[in-house]
XYZ file of N, CA, C and O in Angstrom:
716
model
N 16.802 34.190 -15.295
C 16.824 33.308 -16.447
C 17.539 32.006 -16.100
O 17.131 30.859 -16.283
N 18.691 32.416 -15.560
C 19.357 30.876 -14.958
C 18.699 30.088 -14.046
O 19.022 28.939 -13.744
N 17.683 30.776 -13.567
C 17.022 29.747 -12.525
C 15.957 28.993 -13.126
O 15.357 28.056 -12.601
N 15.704 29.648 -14.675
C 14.777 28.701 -14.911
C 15.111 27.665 -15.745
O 14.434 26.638 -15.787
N 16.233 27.863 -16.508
C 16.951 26.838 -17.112
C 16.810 26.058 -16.391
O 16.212 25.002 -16.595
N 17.563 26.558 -14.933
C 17.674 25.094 -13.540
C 16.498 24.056 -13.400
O 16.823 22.869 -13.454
N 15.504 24.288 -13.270
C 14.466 23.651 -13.199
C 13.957 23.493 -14.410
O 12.758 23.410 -14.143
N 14.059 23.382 -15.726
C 14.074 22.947 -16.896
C 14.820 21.485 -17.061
O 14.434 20.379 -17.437
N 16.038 22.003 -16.612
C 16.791 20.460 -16.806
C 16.296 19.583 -15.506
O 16.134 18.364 -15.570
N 16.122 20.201 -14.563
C 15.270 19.363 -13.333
C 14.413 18.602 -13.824
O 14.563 17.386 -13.937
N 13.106 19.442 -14.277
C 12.157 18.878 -15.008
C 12.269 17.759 -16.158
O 11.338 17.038 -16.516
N 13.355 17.748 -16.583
C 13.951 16.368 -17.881
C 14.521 15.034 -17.479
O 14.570 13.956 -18.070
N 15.094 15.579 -15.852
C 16.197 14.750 -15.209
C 14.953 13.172 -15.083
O 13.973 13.485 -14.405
N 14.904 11.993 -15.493
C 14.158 10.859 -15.557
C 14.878 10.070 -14.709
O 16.074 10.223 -14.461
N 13.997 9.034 -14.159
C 14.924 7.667 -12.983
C 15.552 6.920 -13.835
O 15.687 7.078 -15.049
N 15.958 6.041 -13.100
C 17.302 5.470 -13.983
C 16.444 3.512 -14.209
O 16.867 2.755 -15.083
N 15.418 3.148 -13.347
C 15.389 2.135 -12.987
C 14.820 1.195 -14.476
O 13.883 1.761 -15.041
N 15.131 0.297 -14.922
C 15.034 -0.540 -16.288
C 13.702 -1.198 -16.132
O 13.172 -1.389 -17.227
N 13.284 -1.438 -15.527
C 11.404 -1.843 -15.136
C 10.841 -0.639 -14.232
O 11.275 0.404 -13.744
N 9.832 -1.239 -14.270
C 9.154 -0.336 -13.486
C 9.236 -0.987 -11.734
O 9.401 -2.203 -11.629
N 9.154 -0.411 -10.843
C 9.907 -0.659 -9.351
C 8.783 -0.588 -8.205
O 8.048 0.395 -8.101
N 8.713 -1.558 -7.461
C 7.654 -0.776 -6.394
C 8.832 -1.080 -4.582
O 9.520 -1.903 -3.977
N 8.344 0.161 -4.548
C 9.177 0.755 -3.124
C 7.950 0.238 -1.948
O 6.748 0.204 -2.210
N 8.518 -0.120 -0.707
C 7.970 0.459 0.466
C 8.303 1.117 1.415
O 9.231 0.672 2.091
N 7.779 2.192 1.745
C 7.767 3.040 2.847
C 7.209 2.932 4.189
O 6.127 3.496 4.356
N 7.766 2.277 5.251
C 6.929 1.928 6.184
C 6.660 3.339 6.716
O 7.372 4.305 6.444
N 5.277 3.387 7.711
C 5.106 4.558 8.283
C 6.342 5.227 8.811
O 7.402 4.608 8.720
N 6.323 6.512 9.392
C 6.814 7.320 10.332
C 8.805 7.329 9.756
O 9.812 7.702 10.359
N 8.589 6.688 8.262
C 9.671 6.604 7.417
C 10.386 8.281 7.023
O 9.748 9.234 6.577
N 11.581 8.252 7.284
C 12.059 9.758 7.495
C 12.723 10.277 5.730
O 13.289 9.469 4.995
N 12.528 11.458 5.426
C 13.519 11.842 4.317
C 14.526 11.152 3.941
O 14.423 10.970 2.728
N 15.803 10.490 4.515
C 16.600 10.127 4.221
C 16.767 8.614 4.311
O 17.650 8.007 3.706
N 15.652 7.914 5.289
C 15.546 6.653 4.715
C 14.343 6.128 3.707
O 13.979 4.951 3.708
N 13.687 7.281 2.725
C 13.319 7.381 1.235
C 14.423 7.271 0.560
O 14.415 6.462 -0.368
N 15.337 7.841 0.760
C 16.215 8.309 -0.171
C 17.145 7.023 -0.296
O 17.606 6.868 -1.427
N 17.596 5.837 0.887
C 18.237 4.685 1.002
C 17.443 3.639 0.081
O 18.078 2.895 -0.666
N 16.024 3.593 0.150
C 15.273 2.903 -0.485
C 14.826 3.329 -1.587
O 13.850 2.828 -2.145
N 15.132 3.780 -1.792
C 15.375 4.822 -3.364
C 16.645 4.131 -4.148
O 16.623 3.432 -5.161
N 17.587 4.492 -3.470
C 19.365 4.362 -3.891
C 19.158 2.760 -3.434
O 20.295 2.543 -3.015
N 18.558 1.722 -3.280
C 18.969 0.122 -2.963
C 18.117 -0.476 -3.614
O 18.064 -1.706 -3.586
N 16.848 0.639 -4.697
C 16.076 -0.059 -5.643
C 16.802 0.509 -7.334
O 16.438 0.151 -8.455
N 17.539 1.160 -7.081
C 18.411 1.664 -7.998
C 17.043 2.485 -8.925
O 16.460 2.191 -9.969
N 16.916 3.586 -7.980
C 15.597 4.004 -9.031
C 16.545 6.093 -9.531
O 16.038 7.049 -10.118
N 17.808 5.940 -8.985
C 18.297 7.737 -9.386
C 19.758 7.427 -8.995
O 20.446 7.032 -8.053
N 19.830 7.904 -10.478
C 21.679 8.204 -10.227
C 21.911 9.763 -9.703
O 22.955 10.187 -9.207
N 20.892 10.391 -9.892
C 21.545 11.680 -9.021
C 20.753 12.226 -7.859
O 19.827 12.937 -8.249
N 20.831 12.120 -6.679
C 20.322 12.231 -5.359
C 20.107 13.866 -5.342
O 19.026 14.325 -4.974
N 21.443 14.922 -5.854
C 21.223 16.068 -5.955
C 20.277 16.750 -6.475
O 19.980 17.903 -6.162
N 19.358 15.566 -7.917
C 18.364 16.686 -8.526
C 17.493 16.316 -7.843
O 16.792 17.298 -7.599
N 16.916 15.018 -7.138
C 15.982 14.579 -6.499
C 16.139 15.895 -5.099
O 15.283 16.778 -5.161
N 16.674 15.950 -4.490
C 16.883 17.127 -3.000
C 16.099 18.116 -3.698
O 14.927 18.410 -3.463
N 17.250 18.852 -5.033
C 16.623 20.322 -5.222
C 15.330 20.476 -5.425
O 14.671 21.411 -4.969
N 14.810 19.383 -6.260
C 13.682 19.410 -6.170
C 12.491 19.353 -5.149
O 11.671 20.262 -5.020
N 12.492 18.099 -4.389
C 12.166 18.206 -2.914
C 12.154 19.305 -2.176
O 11.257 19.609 -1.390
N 13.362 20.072 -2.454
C 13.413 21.832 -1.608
C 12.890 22.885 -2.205
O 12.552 23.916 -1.623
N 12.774 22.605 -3.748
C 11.706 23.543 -4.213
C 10.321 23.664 -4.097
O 9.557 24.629 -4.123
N 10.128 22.067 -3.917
C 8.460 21.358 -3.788
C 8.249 21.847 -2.424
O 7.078 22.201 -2.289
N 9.004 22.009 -1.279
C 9.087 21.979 0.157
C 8.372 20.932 0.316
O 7.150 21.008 0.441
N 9.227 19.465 0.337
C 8.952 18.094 0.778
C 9.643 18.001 1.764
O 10.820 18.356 1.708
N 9.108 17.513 2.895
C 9.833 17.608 4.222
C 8.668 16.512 4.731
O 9.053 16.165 5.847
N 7.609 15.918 4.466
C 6.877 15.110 5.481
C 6.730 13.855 4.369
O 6.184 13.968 3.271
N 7.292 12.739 4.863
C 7.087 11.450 3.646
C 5.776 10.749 4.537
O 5.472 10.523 5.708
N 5.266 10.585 3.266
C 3.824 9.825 3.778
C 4.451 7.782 3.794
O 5.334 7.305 3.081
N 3.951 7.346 4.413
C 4.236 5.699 4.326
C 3.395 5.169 3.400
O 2.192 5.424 3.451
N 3.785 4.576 2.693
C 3.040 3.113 1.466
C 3.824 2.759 0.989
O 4.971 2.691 1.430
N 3.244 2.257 -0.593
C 3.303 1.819 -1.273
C 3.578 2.188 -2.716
O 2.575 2.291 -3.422
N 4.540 2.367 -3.179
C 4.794 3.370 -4.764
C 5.369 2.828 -5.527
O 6.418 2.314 -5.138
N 5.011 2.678 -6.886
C 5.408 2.205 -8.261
C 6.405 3.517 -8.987
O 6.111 4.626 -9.434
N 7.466 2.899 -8.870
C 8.421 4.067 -9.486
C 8.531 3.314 -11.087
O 9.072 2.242 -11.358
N 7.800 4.307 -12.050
C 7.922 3.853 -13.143
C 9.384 3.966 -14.125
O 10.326 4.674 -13.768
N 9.397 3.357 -15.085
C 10.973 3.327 -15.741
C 10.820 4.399 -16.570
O 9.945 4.451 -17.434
N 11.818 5.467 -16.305
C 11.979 7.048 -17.004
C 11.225 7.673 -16.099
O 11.476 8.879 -16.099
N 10.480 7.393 -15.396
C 9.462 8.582 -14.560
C 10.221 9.949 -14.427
O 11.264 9.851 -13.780
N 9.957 11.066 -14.849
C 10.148 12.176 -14.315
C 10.646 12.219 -12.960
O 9.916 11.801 -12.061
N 11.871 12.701 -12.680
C 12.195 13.037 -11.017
C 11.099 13.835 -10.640
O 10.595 13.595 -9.543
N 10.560 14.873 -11.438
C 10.031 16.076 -11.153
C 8.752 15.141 -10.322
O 8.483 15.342 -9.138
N 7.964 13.989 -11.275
C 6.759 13.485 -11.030
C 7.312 12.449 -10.216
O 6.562 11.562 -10.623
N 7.767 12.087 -9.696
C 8.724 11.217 -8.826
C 8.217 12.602 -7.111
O 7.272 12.857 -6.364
N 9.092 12.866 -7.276
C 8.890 13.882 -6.267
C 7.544 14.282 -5.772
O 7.208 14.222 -4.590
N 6.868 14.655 -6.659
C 5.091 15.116 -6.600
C 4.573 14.371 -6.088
O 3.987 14.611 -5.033
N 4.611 12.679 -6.891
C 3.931 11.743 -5.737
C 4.211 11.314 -4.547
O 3.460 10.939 -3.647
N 5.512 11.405 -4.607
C 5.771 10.728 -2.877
C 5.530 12.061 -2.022
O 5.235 11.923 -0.835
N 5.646 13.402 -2.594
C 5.483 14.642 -1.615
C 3.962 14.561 -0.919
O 3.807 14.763 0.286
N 2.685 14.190 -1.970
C 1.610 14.114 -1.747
C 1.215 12.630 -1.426
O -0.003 12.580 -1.258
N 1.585 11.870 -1.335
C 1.286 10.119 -0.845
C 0.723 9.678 -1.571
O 0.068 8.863 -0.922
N 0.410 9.571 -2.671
C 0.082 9.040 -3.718
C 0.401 7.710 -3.749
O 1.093 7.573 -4.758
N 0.277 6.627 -3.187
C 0.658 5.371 -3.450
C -0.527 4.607 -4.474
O -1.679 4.898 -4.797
N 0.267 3.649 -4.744
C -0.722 2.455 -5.936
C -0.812 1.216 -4.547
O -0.091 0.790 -3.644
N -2.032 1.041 -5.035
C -2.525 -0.315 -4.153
C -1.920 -0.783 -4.835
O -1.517 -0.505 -5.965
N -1.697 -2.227 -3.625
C -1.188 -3.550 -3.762
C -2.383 -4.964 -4.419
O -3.544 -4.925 -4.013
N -2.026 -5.940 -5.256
C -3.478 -6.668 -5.300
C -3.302 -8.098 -4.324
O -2.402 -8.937 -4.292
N -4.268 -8.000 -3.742
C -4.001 -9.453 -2.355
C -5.229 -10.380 -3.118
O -6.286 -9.954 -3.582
N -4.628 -12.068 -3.081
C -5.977 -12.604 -3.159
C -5.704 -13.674 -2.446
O -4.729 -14.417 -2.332
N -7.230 -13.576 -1.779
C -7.415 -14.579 -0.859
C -8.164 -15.671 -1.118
O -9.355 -15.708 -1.429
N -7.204 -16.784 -0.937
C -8.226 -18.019 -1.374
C -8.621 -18.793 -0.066
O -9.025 -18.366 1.015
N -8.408 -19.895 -0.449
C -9.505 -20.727 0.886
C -8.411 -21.101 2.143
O -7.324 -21.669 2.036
N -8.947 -20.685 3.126
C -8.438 -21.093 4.090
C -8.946 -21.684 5.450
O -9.675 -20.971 6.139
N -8.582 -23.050 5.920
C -8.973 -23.846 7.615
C -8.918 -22.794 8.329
O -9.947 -22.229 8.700
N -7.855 -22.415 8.598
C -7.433 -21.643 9.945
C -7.072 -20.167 9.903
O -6.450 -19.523 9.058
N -7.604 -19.834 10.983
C -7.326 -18.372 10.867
C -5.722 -17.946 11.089
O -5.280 -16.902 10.610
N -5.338 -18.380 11.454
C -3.716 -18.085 12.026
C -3.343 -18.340 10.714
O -2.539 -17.437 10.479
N -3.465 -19.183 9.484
C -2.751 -19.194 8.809
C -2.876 -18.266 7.701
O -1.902 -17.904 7.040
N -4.318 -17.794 7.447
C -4.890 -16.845 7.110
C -4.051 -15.153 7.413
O -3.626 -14.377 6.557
N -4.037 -15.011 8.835
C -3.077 -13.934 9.321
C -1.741 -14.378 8.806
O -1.407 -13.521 7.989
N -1.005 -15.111 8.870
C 0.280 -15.331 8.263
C 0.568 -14.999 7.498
O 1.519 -14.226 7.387
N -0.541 -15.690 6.055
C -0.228 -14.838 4.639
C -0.439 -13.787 4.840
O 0.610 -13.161 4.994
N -1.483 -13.080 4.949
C -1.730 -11.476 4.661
C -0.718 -10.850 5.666
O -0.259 -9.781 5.265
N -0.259 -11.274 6.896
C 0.714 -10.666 7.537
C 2.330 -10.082 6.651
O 3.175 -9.192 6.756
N 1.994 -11.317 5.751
C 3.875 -11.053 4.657
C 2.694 -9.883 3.793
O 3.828 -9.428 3.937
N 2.190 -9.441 3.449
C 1.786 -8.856 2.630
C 1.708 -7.380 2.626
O 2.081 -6.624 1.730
N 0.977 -6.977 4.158
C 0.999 -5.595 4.687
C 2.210 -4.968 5.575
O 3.268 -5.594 5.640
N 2.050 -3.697 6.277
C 2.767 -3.175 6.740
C 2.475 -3.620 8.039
O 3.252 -3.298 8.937
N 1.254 -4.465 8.353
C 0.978 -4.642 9.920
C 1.052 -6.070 9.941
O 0.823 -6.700 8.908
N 1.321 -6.597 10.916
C 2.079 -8.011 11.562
C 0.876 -9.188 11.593
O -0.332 -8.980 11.708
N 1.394 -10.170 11.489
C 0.200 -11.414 11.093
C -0.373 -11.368 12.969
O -1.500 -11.709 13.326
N 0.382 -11.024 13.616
C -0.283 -11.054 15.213
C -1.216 -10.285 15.553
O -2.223 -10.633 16.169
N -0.720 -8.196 14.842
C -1.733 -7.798 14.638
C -2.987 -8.182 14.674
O -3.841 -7.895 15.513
N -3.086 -8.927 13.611
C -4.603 -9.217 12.811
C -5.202 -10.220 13.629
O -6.314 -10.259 14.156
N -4.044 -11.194 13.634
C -4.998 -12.544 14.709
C -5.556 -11.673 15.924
O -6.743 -11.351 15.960
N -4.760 -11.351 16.792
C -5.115 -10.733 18.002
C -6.846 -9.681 17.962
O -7.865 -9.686 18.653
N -6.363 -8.896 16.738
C -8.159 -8.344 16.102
C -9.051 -9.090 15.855
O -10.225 -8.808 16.094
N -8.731 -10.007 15.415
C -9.948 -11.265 14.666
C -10.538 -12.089 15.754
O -11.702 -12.461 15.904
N -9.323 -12.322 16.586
C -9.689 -13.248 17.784
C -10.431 -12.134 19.176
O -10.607 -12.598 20.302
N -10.709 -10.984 18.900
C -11.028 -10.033 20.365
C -12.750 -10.120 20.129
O -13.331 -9.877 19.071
N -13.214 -10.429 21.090
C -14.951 -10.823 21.246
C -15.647 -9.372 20.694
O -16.636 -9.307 19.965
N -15.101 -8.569 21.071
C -15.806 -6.881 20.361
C -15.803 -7.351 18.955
O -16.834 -6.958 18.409
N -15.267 -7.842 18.384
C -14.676 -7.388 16.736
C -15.759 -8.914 16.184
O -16.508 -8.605 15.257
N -15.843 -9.899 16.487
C -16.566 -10.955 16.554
C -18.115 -10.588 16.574
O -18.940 -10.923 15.723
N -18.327 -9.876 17.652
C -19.727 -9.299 18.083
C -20.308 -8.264 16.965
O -21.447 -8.230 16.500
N -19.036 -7.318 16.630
C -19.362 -6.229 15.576
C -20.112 -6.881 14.603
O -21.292 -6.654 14.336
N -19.340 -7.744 14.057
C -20.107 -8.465 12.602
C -21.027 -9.529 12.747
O -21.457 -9.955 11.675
N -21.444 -10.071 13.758
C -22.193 -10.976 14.071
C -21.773 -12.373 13.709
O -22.334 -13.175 12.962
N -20.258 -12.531 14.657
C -19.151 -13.240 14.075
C -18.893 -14.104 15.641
O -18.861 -13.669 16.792
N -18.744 -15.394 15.127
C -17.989 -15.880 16.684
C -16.185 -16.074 16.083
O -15.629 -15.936 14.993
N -15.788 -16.418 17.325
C -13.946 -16.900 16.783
C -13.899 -17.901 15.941
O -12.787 -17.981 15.418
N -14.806 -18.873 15.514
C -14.951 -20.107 14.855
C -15.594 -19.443 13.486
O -15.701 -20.384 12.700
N -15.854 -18.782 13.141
C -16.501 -18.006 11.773
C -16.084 -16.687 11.583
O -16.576 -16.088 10.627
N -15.616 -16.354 11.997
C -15.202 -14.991 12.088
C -13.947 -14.942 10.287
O -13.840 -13.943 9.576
N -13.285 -16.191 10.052
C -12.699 -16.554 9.103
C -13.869 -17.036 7.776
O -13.552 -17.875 6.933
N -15.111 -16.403 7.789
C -15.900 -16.262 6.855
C -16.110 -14.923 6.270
O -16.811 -14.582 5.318
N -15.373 -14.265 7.026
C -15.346 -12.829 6.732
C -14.917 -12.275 5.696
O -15.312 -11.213 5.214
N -13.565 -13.413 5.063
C -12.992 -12.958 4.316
C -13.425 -14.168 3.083
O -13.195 -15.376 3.121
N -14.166 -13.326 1.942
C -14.566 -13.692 0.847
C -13.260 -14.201 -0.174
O -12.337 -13.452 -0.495
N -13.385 -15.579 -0.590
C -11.858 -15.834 -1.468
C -12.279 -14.629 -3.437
O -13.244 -14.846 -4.170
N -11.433 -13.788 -3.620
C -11.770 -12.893 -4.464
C -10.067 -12.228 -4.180
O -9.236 -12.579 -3.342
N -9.975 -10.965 -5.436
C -8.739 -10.263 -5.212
C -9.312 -9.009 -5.178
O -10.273 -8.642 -5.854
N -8.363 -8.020 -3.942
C -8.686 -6.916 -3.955
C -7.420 -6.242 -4.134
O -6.309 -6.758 -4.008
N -7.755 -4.710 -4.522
C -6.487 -3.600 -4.419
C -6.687 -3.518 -3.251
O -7.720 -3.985 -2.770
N -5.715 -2.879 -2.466
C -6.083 -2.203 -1.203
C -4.626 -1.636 -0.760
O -3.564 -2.151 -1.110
N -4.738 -0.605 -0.017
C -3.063 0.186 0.629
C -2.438 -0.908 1.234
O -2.925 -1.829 1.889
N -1.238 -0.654 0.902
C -0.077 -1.764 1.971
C -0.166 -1.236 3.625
O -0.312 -2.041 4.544
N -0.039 0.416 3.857
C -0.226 0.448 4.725
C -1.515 0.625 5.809
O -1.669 1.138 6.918
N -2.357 -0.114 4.814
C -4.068 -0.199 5.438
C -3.817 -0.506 6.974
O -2.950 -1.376 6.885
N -4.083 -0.294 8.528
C -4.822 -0.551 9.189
C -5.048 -1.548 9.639
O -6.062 -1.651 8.949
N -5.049 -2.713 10.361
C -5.433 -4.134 10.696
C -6.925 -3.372 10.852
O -7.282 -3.158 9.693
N -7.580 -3.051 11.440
C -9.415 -2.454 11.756
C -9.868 -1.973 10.412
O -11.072 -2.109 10.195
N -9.043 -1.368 9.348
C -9.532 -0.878 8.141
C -9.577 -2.020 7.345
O -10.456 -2.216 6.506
N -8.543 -2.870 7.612
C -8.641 -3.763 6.349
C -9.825 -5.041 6.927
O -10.596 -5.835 6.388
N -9.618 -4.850 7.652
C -11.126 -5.915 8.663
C -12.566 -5.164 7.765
O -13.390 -5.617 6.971
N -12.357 -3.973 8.311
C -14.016 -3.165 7.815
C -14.019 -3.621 6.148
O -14.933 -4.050 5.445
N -12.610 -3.338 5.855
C -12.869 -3.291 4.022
C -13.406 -5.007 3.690
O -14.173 -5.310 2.776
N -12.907 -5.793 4.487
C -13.406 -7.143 4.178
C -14.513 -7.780 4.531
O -15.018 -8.875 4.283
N -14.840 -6.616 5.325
C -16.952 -6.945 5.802
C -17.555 -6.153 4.951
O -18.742 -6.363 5.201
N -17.504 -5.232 3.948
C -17.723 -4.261 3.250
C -18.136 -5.111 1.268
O -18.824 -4.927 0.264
N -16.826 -6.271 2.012
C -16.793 -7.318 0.235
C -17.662 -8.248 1.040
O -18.228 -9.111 0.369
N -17.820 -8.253 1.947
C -18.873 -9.586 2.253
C -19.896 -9.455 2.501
O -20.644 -10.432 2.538
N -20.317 -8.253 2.759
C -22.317 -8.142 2.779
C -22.089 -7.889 1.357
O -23.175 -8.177 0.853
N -21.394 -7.560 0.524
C -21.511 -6.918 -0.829
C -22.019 -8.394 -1.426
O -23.166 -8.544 -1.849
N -21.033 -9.460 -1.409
C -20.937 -10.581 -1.871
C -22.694 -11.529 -1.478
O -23.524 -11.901 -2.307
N -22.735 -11.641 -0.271
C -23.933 -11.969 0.294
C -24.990 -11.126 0.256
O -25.671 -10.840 1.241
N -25.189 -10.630 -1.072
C -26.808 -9.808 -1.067
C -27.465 -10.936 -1.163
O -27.115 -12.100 -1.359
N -28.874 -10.207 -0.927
C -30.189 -10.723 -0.921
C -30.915 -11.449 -1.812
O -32.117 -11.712 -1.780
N -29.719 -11.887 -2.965
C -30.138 -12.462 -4.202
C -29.433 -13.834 -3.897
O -29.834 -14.933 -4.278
N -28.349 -13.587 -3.165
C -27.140 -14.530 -2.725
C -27.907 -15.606 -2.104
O -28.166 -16.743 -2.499
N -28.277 -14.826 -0.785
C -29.083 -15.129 0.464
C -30.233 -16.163 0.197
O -30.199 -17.290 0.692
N -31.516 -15.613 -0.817
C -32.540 -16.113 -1.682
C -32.140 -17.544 -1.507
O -32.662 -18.411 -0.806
N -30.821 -17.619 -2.509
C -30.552 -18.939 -3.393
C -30.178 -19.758 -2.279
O -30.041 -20.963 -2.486
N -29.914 -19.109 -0.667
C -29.137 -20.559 -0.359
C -30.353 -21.249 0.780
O -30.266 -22.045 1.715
N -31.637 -20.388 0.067
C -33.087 -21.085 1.486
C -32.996 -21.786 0.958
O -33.645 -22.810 1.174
């Protein structure tokens, strides 16, 4: 009976944070530096119910992203999502840009992967060739529009996801209008 009380009041225990909060988790991010970025977004005054819980859930592997810790959220539902990776996309919008480097710059502050990353992908003749792209157009790839997408997307995923909005964008109705 006492044990279920325990996890009764577990289950009530809510975050402390006065808005709603978004955390990042870079990859290969360990238990206890969740728990720093947790405690420096001021999202739990008690670290103890957050653990027990975690040890009841058997949370032991933190996934990396992106998470909206809502204001009152349940520890209990607090726990659930980060146990299972549940992150909320981020929204990026891209407007017009000359140059590709500067292009990588912004979206570089944005993701978990480095504005060099991306140049270095954008600029490699395979990745050019894939889309039927030279280094001089290859910055047509990216359609000015806003997307959701994971923080910790991939430099090659978030490439595919942005050839994915651009044949979308350039259908055959598109195409038509610009003979």
């Amino acid at each position: 009976v006492s044990c279920v009380g325990v996890l009764y009041w577990l289950r009530r225990e809510k975050t402390v944070n006065t808005e709603d909060v978004r955390i990042f988790l870079p990859d290969g991010c360990d238990f206890d530096g969740m728990l720093d970025t947790l405690k420096s977004n001021h999202c739990l005054t008690s670290f103890e119910s957050f653990r027990a819980i975690a040890q009841a859930r058997r949370f032991t592997k933190v996934h990396g992203g992106s998470y909206v810790v809502s204001h009152k959220m349940p520890v209990f539902d607090l726990v659930h999502k980060l146990r299972i990776g549940s992150q909320d996309p981020i929204r990026i919008t891209i407007g017009s840009y000359r140059s590709l480097a500067r292009l990588c710059a912004d979206l570089g502050k944005r993701f978990n992967f480095s504005q060099h990353e991306l140049l270095q992908l954008l600029q490699s003749d395979s990745v050019c060739e894939q889309y039927g792209l030279t280094k001089n157009t290859i910055i047509s790839l990216f359609v000015q529009n806003s997307y959701d997408v994971y923080w910790n997307i991939s430099p090659q995923a978030f490439v595919n996801r942005m050839a994915t909005e651009y044949d979308r964008f350039w259908n055959a109705s598109r195409l038509a209008d610009c003979q």
